[in-house]
Coordinates of C-alpha atoms and ligand atoms in Angstrom, one line a residue:
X1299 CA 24.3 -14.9 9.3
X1300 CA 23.3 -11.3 9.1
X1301 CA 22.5 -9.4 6.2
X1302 CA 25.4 -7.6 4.8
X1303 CA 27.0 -5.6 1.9
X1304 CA 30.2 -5.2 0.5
X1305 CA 31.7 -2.1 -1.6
X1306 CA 34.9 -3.1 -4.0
X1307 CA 36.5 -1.5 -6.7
X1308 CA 38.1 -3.7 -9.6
X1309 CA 40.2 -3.0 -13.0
X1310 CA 42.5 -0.4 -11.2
X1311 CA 39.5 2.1 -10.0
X1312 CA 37.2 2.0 -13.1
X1313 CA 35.1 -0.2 -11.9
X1314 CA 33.1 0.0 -8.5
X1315 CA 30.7 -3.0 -7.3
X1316 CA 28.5 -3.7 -4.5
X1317 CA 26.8 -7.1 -3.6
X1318 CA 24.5 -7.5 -0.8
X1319 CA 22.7 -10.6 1.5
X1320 CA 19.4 -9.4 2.5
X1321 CA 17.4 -12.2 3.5
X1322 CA 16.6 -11.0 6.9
X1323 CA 16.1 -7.8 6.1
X1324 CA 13.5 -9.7 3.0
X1325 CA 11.9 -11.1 5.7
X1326 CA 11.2 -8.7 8.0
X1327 CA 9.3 -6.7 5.5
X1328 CA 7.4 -10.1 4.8
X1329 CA 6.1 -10.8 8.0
X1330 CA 5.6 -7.2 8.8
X1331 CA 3.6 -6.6 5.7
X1332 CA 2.1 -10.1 5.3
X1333 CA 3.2 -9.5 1.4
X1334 CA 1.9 -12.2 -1.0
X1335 CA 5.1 -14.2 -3.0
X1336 CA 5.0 -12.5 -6.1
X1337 CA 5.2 -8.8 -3.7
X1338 CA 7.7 -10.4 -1.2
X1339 CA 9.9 -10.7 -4.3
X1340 CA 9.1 -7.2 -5.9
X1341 CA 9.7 -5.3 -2.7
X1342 CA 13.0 -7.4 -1.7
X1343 CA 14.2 -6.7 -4.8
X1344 CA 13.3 -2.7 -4.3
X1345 CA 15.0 -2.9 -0.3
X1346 CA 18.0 -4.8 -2.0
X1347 CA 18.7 -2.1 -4.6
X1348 CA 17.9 0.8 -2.4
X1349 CA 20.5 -0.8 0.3
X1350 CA 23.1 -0.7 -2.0
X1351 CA 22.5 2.6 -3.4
X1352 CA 22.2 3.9 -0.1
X1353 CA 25.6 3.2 0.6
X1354 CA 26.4 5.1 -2.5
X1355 CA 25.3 8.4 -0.4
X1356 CA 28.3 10.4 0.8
X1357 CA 27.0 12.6 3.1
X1358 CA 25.7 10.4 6.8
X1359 CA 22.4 12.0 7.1
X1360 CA 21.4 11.4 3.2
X1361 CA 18.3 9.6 2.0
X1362 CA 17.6 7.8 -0.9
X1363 CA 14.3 7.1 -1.7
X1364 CA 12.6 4.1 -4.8
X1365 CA 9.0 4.7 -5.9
X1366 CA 7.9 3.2 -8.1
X1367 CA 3.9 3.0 -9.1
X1368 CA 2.4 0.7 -12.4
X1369 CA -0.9 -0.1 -13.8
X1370 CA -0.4 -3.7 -12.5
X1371 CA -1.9 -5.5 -9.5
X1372 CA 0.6 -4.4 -7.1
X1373 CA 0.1 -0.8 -7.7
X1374 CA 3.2 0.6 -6.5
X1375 CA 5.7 0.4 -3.8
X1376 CA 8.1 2.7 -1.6
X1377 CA 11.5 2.3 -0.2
X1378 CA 13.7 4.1 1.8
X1379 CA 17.4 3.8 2.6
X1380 CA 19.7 5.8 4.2
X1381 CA 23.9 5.6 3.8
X1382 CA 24.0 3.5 6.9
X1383 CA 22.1 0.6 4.6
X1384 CA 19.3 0.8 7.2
X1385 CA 16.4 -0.2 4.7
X1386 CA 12.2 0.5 4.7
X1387 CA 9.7 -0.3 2.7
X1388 CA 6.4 -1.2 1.5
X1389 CA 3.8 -2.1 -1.4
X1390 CA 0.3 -1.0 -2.0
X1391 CA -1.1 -4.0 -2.5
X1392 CA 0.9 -6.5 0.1
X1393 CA -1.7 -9.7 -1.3
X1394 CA -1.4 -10.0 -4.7
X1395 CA -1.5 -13.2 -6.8
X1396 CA -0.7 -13.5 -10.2
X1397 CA 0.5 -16.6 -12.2
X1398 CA 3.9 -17.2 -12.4
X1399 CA 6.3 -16.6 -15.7
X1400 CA 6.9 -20.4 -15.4
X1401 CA 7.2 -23.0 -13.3
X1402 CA 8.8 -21.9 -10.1
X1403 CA 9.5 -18.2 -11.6
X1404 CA 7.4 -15.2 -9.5
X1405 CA 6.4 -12.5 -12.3
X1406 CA 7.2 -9.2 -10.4
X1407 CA 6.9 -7.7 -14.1
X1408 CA 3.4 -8.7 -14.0
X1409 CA 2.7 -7.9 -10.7
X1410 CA 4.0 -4.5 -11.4
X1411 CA 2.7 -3.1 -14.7
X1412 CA 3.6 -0.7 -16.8
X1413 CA 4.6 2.6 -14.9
X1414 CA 7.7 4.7 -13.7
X1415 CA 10.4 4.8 -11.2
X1416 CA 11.6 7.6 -9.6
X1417 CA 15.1 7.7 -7.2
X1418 CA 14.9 10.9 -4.9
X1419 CA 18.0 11.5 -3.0
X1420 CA 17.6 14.1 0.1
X1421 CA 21.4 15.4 0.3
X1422 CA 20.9 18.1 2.6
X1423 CA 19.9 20.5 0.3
X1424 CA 16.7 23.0 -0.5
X1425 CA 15.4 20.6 -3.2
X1426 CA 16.3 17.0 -2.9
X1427 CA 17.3 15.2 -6.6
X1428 CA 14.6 13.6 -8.3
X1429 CA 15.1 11.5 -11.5
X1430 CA 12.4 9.7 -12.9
X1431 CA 11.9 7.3 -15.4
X1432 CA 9.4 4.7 -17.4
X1433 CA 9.5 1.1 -16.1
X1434 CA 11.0 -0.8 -19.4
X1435 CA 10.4 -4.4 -17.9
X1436 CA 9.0 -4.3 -14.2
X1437 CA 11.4 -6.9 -13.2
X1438 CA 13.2 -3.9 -11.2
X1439 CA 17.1 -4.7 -11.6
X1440 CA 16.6 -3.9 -15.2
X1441 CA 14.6 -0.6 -14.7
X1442 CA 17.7 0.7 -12.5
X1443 CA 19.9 -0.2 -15.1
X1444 CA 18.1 1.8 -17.3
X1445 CA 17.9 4.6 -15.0
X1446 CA 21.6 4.6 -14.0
X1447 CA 22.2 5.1 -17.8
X1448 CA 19.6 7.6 -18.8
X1449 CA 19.9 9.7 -15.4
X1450 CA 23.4 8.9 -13.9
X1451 CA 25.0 8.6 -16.9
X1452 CA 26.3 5.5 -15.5
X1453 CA 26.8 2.3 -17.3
X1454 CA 25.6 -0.5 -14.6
X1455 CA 25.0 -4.1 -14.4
X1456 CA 22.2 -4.9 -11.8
X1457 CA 21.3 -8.5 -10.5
X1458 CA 18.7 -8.6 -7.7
X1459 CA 16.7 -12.1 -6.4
X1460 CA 14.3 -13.5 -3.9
X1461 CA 14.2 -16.8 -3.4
X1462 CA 10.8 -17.8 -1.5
X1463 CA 10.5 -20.9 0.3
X1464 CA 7.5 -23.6 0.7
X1465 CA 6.0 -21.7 3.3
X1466 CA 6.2 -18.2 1.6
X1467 CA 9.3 -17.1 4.3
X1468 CA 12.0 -15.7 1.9
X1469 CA 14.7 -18.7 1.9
X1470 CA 17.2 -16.4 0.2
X1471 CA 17.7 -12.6 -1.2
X1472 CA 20.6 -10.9 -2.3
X1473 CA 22.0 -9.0 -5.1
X1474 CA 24.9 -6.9 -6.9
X1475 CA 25.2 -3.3 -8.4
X1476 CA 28.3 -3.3 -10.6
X1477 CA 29.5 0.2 -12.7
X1478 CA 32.1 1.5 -15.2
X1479 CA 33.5 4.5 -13.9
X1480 CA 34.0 7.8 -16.5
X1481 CA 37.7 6.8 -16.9
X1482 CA 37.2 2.8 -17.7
X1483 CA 39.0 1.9 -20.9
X1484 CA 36.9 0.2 -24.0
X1485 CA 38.6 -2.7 -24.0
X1486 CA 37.5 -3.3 -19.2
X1487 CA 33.9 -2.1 -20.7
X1488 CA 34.1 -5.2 -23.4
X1489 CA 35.5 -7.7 -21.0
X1490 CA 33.2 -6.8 -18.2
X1491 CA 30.4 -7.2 -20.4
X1492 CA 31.4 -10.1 -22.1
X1493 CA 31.6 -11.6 -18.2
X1494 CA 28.3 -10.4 -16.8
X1495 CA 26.6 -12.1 -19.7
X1496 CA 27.8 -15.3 -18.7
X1497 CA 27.0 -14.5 -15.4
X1498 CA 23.8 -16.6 -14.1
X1499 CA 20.6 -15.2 -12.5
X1500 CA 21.5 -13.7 -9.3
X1501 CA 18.6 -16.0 -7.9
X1502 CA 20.6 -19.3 -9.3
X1503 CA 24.2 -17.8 -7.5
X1504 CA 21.8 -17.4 -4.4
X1505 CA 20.2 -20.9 -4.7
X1506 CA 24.2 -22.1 -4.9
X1507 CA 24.9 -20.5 -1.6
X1508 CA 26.6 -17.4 -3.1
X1509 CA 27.9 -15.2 -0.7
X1510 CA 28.3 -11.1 -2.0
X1511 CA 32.4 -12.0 -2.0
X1512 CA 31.7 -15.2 -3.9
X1513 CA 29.2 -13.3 -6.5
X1514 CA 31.7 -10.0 -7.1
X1515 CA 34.8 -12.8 -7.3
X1516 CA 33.0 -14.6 -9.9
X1517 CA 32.3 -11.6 -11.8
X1518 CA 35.1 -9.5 -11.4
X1519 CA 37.7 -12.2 -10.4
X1520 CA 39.8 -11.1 -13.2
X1521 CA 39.7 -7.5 -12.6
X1522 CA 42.2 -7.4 -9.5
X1523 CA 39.3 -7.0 -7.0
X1524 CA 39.5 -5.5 -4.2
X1525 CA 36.9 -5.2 -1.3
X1526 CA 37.0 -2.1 0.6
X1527 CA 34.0 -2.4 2.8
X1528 CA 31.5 -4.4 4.5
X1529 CA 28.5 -3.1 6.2
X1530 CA 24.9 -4.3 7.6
X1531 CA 21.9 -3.9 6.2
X1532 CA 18.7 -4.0 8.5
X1533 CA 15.3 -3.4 7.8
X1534 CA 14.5 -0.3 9.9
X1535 CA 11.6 2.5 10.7
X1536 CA 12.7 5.0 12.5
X1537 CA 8.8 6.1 13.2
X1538 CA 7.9 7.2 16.4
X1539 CA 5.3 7.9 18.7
X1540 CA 6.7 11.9 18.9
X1541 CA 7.0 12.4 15.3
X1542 CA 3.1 11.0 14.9
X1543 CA 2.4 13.8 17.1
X1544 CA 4.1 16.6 15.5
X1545 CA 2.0 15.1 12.1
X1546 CA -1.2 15.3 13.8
X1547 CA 0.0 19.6 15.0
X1548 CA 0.8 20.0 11.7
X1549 CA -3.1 19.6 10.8
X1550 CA -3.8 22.7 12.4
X1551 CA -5.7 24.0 15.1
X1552 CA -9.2 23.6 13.8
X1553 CA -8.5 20.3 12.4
X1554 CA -7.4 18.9 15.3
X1555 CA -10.5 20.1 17.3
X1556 CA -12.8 18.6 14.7
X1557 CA -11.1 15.5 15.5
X1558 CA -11.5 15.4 19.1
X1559 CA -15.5 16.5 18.7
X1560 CA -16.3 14.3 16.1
X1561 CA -14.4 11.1 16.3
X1562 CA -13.0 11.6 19.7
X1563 CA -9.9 9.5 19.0
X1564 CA -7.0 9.0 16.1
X1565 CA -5.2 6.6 14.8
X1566 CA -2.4 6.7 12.8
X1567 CA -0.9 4.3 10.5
X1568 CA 2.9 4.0 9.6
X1569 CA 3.4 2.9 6.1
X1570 CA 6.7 1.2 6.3
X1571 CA 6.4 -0.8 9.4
X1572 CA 2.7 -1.2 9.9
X1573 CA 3.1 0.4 13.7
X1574 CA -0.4 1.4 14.8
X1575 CA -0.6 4.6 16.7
X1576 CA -3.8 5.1 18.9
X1577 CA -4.6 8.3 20.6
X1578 CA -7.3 9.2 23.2
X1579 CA -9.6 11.8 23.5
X1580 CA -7.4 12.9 26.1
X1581 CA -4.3 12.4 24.3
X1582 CA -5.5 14.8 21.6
X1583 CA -6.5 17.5 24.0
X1584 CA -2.8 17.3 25.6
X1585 CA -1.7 17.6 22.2
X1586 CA -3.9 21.0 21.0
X1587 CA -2.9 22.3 24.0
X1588 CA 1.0 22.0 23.4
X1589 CA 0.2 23.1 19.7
X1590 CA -1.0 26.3 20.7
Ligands
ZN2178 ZN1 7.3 2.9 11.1

């Protein structure tokens, strides 16, 4: 099956929800970033969230962009999503261990820290929107709560998991973004709530088999749901060899010539997918020359 969301509105339009599969996309990042467990499950969580929020984006060439950076052992981590829920991402520190919260529970809180998250959306205009706030758990779906509240004035329910298997491949990875519109009535606020906190872990539903239709049904089953869209989600860099080249012209004449007399060669890394980008001597020459 491939990874997919779905976009529904309940309770007569004041309620919108989103639930998402990602495993594929999980594992992608995985085996291209070699992360340990405990970051497998922080950054899948992260690509999760930002899929779905991506698809919040109205305008088709908007970005939306999760940092977040803590004090623990995994330092930080960036994704990136655009509307089409084409996903990126990456941690700082791919191999980190810590112990788990219990048995058979990764500690993403631990692994993250105490720090911030900040959500910067690049809508096309001068300055793109930045809100930032503290981390208030480190377990991620909670932090974006908090942030949909305290930045987006949006009351949200977030769920987000990562199931990892025996041989640390992600077995499972999904989650769901659920939010009271301005005009929701008290008494659809109370209910929902009332629902969602008999709602189990998003990481039990996924361990059930849960589809995103089987998760939003069994939360907003008696809201009059109705599912509007369905779209895939794919881990994706869009890096390539031509915009590594317009980086290294944007160095600058004289930098570029140090490089080519002193190191005779660059290489150039691409955070999100771990592509390697090699240039020769020659290369570099070619490329001064077309900078001038
Ligand atoms: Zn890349």
């Amino acid at each position: 099956m491939n990874d997919y969301i779905i976009r529904a509105t309940a309770g007569n339009g004041a309620i919108r929800a989103f639930a998402a599969t990602t495993k594929n996309t999980v594992e992608k990042a995985r085996s291209l970033h070699n992360t340990s467990p405990v970051a497998t499950a922080a950054l899948g969580r992260l690509l999760t969230a930002a899929a779905m929020m991506g698809i919040m984006l109205k305008g088709e060439k908007d970005l939306l962009t999760l940092q977040i950076r803590g004090d623990g052992p995994l330092q930080g981590m960036v994704v990136s999503a655009d509307s089409n829920a084409k996903v990126k991402g990456y941690v700082f520190n791919p191999y980190v261990e810590v112990p788990d919260k219990y048995e058979g529970k990764l500690d993403v809180s631990a692994a993250i820290g105490h720090g911030n998250l900040s959500v910067i959306k690049d809508i096309g205009l001068k300055e793109p929107y930045s809100g930032q706030i503290e981390l208030i758990s480190g377990e991620i779906a909670e932090d974006l709560t908090y942030y949909f509240a305290k930045s987006e004035q949006t009351p949200s329910a977030i769920g987000l998991g990562v199931l990892i298997d025996t041989d640390i491949t992600v077995m499972a990875a999904g989650g769901f973004i659920i939010q009271l519109m301005p005009d929701a009535s008290d008494e659809i606020a109370e209910k929902l709530e009332e629902k969602i906190n008999r709602t189990p872990y998003v990481t039990s539903l996924l361990d059930m088999g849960y589809t995103p239709e089987d998760i939003l049904k069994l939360i907003l089953g008696d809201f009059d749901i109705e599912i509007n869209e369905k779209k895939e989600v794919e881990f994706y860099c869009n890096c390539t060899r031509e915009r590594v080249e317009k980086a290294l012209i944007s160095l600058g004449k004289e930098e570029l010539e140090k490089i080519i007399e002193e190191d005779k060669k660059a290489q150039l890394h691409c955070h999100f997918c771990n592509k390697e980008y090699n240039f020769t001597e020659n290369d570099l020459k070619e490329i001064l020359k077309n900078a001038l």
